[in-house]
Tab-separated table of C-alpha atoms and ligand atoms in Angstrom:
chain	number	residue	atom	x	y	z
P	1	UNK	CA	92.525	113.950	98.634
P	2	UNK	CA	89.060	114.845	100.604
P	3	UNK	CA	88.462	117.712	102.626
P	4	UNK	CA	85.491	117.146	104.671
P	5	UNK	CA	83.183	120.150	105.322
P	6	UNK	CA	79.726	120.603	107.734
P	7	UNK	CA	76.887	121.414	106.145
P	8	UNK	CA	77.566	124.719	106.799
P	9	UNK	CA	81.382	124.364	104.801
P	10	UNK	CA	82.911	124.167	108.793
P	11	UNK	CA	86.062	121.869	107.930
P	12	UNK	CA	85.996	119.018	109.961
P	13	UNK	CA	88.816	116.564	108.441
P	14	UNK	CA	90.682	115.526	105.450
P	15	UNK	CA	90.766	112.462	103.784
P	16	UNK	CA	92.794	111.221	101.460
P	17	UNK	CA	92.795	107.287	100.013
P	18	UNK	CA	95.678	105.130	98.281
P	19	UNK	CA	93.434	102.848	95.753
P	20	UNK	CA	96.208	101.357	93.752
P	21	UNK	CA	98.164	98.463	94.385
P	22	UNK	CA	102.427	98.947	93.843
P	23	UNK	CA	105.824	96.820	94.732
P	24	UNK	CA	106.138	96.252	98.606
P	25	UNK	CA	102.505	97.759	99.235
P	26	UNK	CA	101.126	95.340	102.285
P	27	UNK	CA	97.576	93.743	100.563
P	28	UNK	CA	94.238	94.239	101.764
P	29	UNK	CA	92.310	97.154	102.800
P	30	UNK	CA	92.372	99.325	105.894
P	31	UNK	CA	91.189	102.521	106.957
P	32	UNK	CA	93.645	104.626	109.802
P	33	UNK	CA	94.902	107.978	110.536
P	34	UNK	CA	98.044	110.613	110.293
P	35	UNK	CA	95.953	112.809	113.093
P	36	UNK	CA	93.495	112.023	115.213
P	37	UNK	CA	90.801	114.830	116.464
P	38	UNK	CA	91.180	116.051	119.988
P	39	UNK	CA	89.670	119.048	122.176
P	40	UNK	CA	92.192	119.449	124.629
P	41	UNK	CA	91.877	123.485	126.579
P	42	UNK	CA	89.582	124.337	124.030
P	43	UNK	CA	91.914	123.933	120.821
P	44	UNK	CA	89.540	121.356	118.789
P	45	UNK	CA	92.032	119.418	116.395
P	46	UNK	CA	90.137	117.828	113.657
P	47	UNK	CA	91.639	115.113	112.053
P	48	UNK	CA	93.999	113.592	108.979
P	49	UNK	CA	92.701	109.678	108.287
P	50	UNK	CA	93.201	107.528	105.383
P	51	UNK	CA	92.007	104.737	103.298
P	52	UNK	CA	93.945	102.030	101.823
P	53	UNK	CA	93.130	99.654	99.037
P	54	UNK	CA	94.432	97.685	96.000
P	55	UNK	CA	91.883	98.194	93.506
P	56	UNK	CA	92.100	96.893	89.869
P	57	UNK	CA	94.641	99.916	88.657
P	58	UNK	CA	93.727	101.783	85.906
P	59	UNK	CA	95.483	100.194	82.013
P	60	UNK	CA	96.628	102.262	79.247
P	61	UNK	CA	93.044	102.088	77.429
P	62	UNK	CA	90.901	101.411	80.162
P	63	UNK	CA	89.492	103.607	83.389
P	64	UNK	CA	90.040	101.589	87.163
P	65	UNK	CA	86.945	99.611	86.601
P	66	UNK	CA	86.307	97.730	90.205
P	67	UNK	CA	83.838	94.774	90.757
P	68	UNK	CA	81.079	94.758	92.886
P	69	UNK	CA	83.294	92.743	95.443
P	70	UNK	CA	85.930	96.462	95.051
P	71	UNK	CA	83.289	98.681	95.885
P	72	UNK	CA	81.558	97.100	99.007
P	73	UNK	CA	85.173	97.053	100.757
P	74	UNK	CA	85.900	100.507	99.499
P	75	UNK	CA	82.301	101.593	101.523
P	76	UNK	CA	83.219	99.394	103.657
P	77	UNK	CA	86.499	101.343	104.775
P	78	UNK	CA	84.883	104.947	104.176
P	79	UNK	CA	82.670	104.289	106.556
P	80	UNK	CA	85.627	103.117	109.551
P	81	UNK	CA	86.432	106.837	107.723
P	82	UNK	CA	83.976	108.338	108.516
P	83	UNK	CA	84.516	107.269	112.305
P	84	UNK	CA	87.384	109.775	112.703
P	85	UNK	CA	85.828	113.469	111.353
P	86	UNK	CA	82.381	113.123	113.413
P	87	UNK	CA	84.675	112.411	116.197
P	88	UNK	CA	84.177	114.453	119.401
P	89	UNK	CA	86.355	114.021	122.246
P	90	UNK	CA	88.398	116.061	123.852
P	91	UNK	CA	91.762	113.238	124.033
P	92	UNK	CA	92.536	111.472	121.212
P	93	UNK	CA	91.641	107.392	121.728
P	94	UNK	CA	89.534	108.782	125.464
P	95	UNK	CA	86.460	107.249	123.699
P	96	UNK	CA	88.436	104.000	121.884
P	97	UNK	CA	85.470	102.124	120.335
P	98	UNK	CA	84.914	98.527	121.745
P	99	UNK	CA	85.962	95.465	118.880
P	100	UNK	CA	82.449	94.275	119.464
P	101	UNK	CA	81.503	97.848	117.180
P	102	UNK	CA	83.881	98.414	115.811
P	103	UNK	CA	82.913	97.022	112.227
P	104	UNK	CA	79.311	98.785	112.389
P	105	UNK	CA	79.877	101.872	110.448
P	106	UNK	CA	81.555	100.504	108.014
P	107	UNK	CA	79.621	97.262	107.308
P	108	UNK	CA	76.810	99.640	107.601
P	109	UNK	CA	78.539	101.658	104.239
P	110	UNK	CA	78.247	98.542	102.665
P	111	UNK	CA	74.448	98.488	101.999
P	112	UNK	CA	74.044	101.908	100.576
P	113	UNK	CA	76.737	100.425	97.883
P	114	UNK	CA	74.315	97.347	96.681
P	115	UNK	CA	71.093	100.227	97.189
P	116	UNK	CA	69.886	100.237	93.739
P	117	UNK	CA	68.326	104.113	94.046
P	118	UNK	CA	72.450	104.434	94.923
P	119	UNK	CA	73.874	102.184	92.694
P	120	UNK	CA	72.664	104.251	90.162
P	121	UNK	CA	74.567	107.643	90.410
P	122	UNK	CA	77.888	106.067	90.428
P	123	UNK	CA	77.955	103.031	88.319
P	124	UNK	CA	78.137	104.865	85.121
P	125	UNK	CA	79.253	102.913	82.659
P	126	UNK	CA	82.348	104.214	81.848
P	127	UNK	CA	82.212	104.971	77.735
P	128	UNK	CA	78.792	105.941	77.797
P	129	UNK	CA	77.947	107.580	80.884
P	130	UNK	CA	75.309	105.410	81.404
P	131	UNK	CA	73.215	103.943	84.728
P	132	UNK	CA	73.953	100.592	85.559
P	133	UNK	CA	71.009	98.635	83.408
P	134	UNK	CA	67.737	97.872	85.681
P	135	UNK	CA	68.794	93.920	85.138
P	136	UNK	CA	72.131	94.027	86.225
P	137	UNK	CA	71.640	95.403	89.648
P	138	UNK	CA	69.035	92.467	89.394
P	139	UNK	CA	71.409	90.423	89.133
P	140	UNK	CA	73.643	91.798	91.612
P	141	UNK	CA	70.980	91.320	94.211
P	142	UNK	CA	69.950	87.509	93.135
P	143	UNK	CA	73.837	86.886	93.541
P	144	UNK	CA	73.717	88.403	96.504
P	145	UNK	CA	72.456	85.189	98.674
P	146	UNK	CA	74.566	82.483	96.650
P	147	UNK	CA	76.342	80.798	98.595
P	148	UNK	CA	75.570	82.668	101.856
P	149	UNK	CA	75.461	79.582	103.861
P	150	UNK	CA	79.292	78.255	103.019
P	151	UNK	CA	80.521	81.708	103.375
P	152	UNK	CA	79.186	82.487	106.717
P	153	UNK	CA	80.162	78.748	107.905
P	154	UNK	CA	83.914	79.016	106.422
P	155	UNK	CA	84.373	83.042	108.481
P	156	UNK	CA	82.311	81.620	111.880
P	157	UNK	CA	85.000	78.564	111.478
P	158	UNK	CA	88.207	81.233	111.279
P	159	UNK	CA	85.997	83.103	114.142
P	160	UNK	CA	86.317	79.851	116.116
P	161	UNK	CA	89.559	79.163	114.877
P	162	UNK	CA	90.777	82.849	116.823
P	163	UNK	CA	89.032	82.996	119.866
P	164	UNK	CA	90.701	78.871	120.677
P	165	UNK	CA	94.030	80.353	120.309
P	166	UNK	CA	93.533	82.936	123.184
P	167	UNK	CA	91.374	80.705	125.478
P	168	UNK	CA	94.897	78.866	126.042
P	169	UNK	CA	96.026	78.759	129.246
P	170	UNK	CA	98.620	75.675	128.557
P	171	UNK	CA	101.405	77.757	126.217
P	172	UNK	CA	103.976	74.512	125.542
P	173	UNK	CA	104.730	74.312	122.186
P	174	UNK	CA	102.237	72.615	119.615
P	175	UNK	CA	101.263	71.475	115.958
P	176	UNK	CA	99.722	73.724	114.428
P	177	UNK	CA	97.819	72.316	111.708
P	178	UNK	CA	96.883	69.306	114.801
P	179	UNK	CA	95.819	72.705	116.875
P	180	UNK	CA	93.164	73.535	113.633
P	181	UNK	CA	92.172	69.758	113.411
P	182	UNK	CA	90.760	69.799	117.340
P	183	UNK	CA	89.607	73.002	116.830
P	184	UNK	CA	87.205	72.422	114.315
P	185	UNK	CA	87.039	68.653	115.014
P	186	UNK	CA	85.438	70.665	118.542
P	187	UNK	CA	82.827	72.473	115.643
P	188	UNK	CA	81.935	69.430	113.779
P	189	UNK	CA	82.601	71.736	110.721
P	190	UNK	CA	82.257	69.156	107.633
P	191	UNK	CA	84.925	68.165	105.045
P	192	UNK	CA	83.152	70.082	102.806
P	193	UNK	CA	83.251	73.724	104.128
P	194	UNK	CA	87.796	75.220	105.792
P	195	UNK	CA	88.084	77.630	107.815
P	196	UNK	CA	88.189	81.164	106.077
P	197	UNK	CA	91.956	81.280	106.683
P	198	UNK	CA	94.648	79.000	108.083
P	199	UNK	CA	95.791	79.972	111.565
P	200	UNK	CA	99.535	81.059	109.830
P	201	UNK	CA	97.758	83.199	107.332
P	202	UNK	CA	94.612	84.821	109.281
P	203	UNK	CA	96.078	87.973	110.436
P	204	UNK	CA	93.316	89.505	112.689
P	205	UNK	CA	94.055	86.124	115.042
P	206	UNK	CA	97.651	88.565	115.664
P	207	UNK	CA	97.180	91.775	118.042
P	208	UNK	CA	99.108	93.745	116.087
P	209	UNK	CA	95.164	94.999	114.126
P	210	UNK	CA	93.484	95.104	117.632
P	211	UNK	CA	90.988	92.061	116.366
P	212	UNK	CA	92.461	89.139	118.012
P	213	UNK	CA	90.213	87.261	119.555
P	214	UNK	CA	88.108	89.772	117.819
P	215	UNK	CA	87.630	88.359	114.542
P	216	UNK	CA	83.891	87.094	115.377
P	217	UNK	CA	83.452	90.643	115.376
P	218	UNK	CA	82.242	91.321	111.692
P	219	UNK	CA	79.058	88.491	112.489
P	220	UNK	CA	77.890	90.881	115.890
P	221	UNK	CA	78.421	93.789	114.267
P	222	UNK	CA	76.690	92.920	110.901
P	223	UNK	CA	73.360	92.282	113.195
P	224	UNK	CA	74.207	95.646	114.668
P	225	UNK	CA	73.996	97.312	111.468
P	226	UNK	CA	71.106	95.365	109.947
P	227	UNK	CA	69.257	96.816	112.496
P	228	UNK	CA	70.789	100.486	112.431
P	229	UNK	CA	70.213	100.451	108.690
P	230	UNK	CA	66.689	99.787	109.240
P	231	UNK	CA	66.159	102.721	110.531
P	232	UNK	CA	66.811	104.310	107.181
P	233	UNK	CA	65.271	101.800	105.405
P	234	UNK	CA	61.941	102.545	107.101
P	235	UNK	CA	62.488	105.944	106.111
P	236	UNK	CA	64.558	107.396	103.512
P	237	UNK	CA	67.965	105.974	102.733
P	238	UNK	CA	69.662	109.786	102.744
P	239	UNK	CA	67.771	110.267	105.576
P	240	UNK	CA	68.942	113.984	107.484
P	241	UNK	CA	67.072	113.638	110.240
P	242	UNK	CA	68.724	110.538	111.247
P	243	UNK	CA	71.591	112.756	113.665
P	244	UNK	CA	70.651	109.580	116.057
P	245	UNK	CA	73.511	108.256	113.558
P	246	UNK	CA	76.176	110.082	113.725
P	247	UNK	CA	75.648	111.101	117.164
P	248	UNK	CA	75.439	107.529	118.554
P	249	UNK	CA	77.981	105.828	115.930
P	250	UNK	CA	79.686	108.014	113.708
P	251	UNK	CA	80.596	110.139	116.802
P	252	UNK	CA	81.923	107.452	118.481
P	253	UNK	CA	85.486	107.018	116.594
P	254	UNK	CA	88.421	104.134	117.297
P	255	UNK	CA	92.182	105.576	116.551
P	256	UNK	CA	92.972	101.591	115.974
P	257	UNK	CA	93.676	100.688	112.011
P	258	UNK	CA	90.551	99.242	111.099
P	259	UNK	CA	90.356	96.391	108.358
U	1	ZN	ZN1	86.764	96.729	109.013
């Protein structure tokens, strides 16, 4: 549990995390809140945000040792979480973020997770406390683009599948496997690649999370976050003067649960 403070010490919210799996817990990672920010009649209510993950648990002789993927997921969900304490709205939920945009604050954080200067501050050897060696940082960097073509296509295939279900106007019963095949044939998916998800396991397709007909938003936001991150790369990774990022991005919060 963390209290989130302004630089001058003003309380702006509570952040708590639930990072380890346990019996009965849903899989995956997401960000949501117990209490939303609002400011009705001059009464400023600060938010209570939480991040959930299912990361590697500590063992009897080792602390929790996370993979690079898990670290990126942690940074990703933290980005969603930061949307709330920086929010400044009158009515709770009155400034919902368009789905096209909702992954920008989360995905931009993944850039910092991989930055050598940032890695050296948190990726410390669990026994010696030594920062991660440059050799490993170089490996992370060179592995980053490995298989990106395949990964992007399998992601896009699932995005098309999601959209194909949502543009249906004929609601008669249909065979799911046949529908998927037709959907993938339309985009001429090559047999070497499969959609990242089958319809019955693509949670984003259903309306519950707000991503229905919006699975594409991750790649749309990737274009936006690459552009936004450039503003930091071109100046300073820890540029506190880039206030526009807080005002125009992080303060635009969403009350939906985000994954
Ligand atoms: Zn997300």
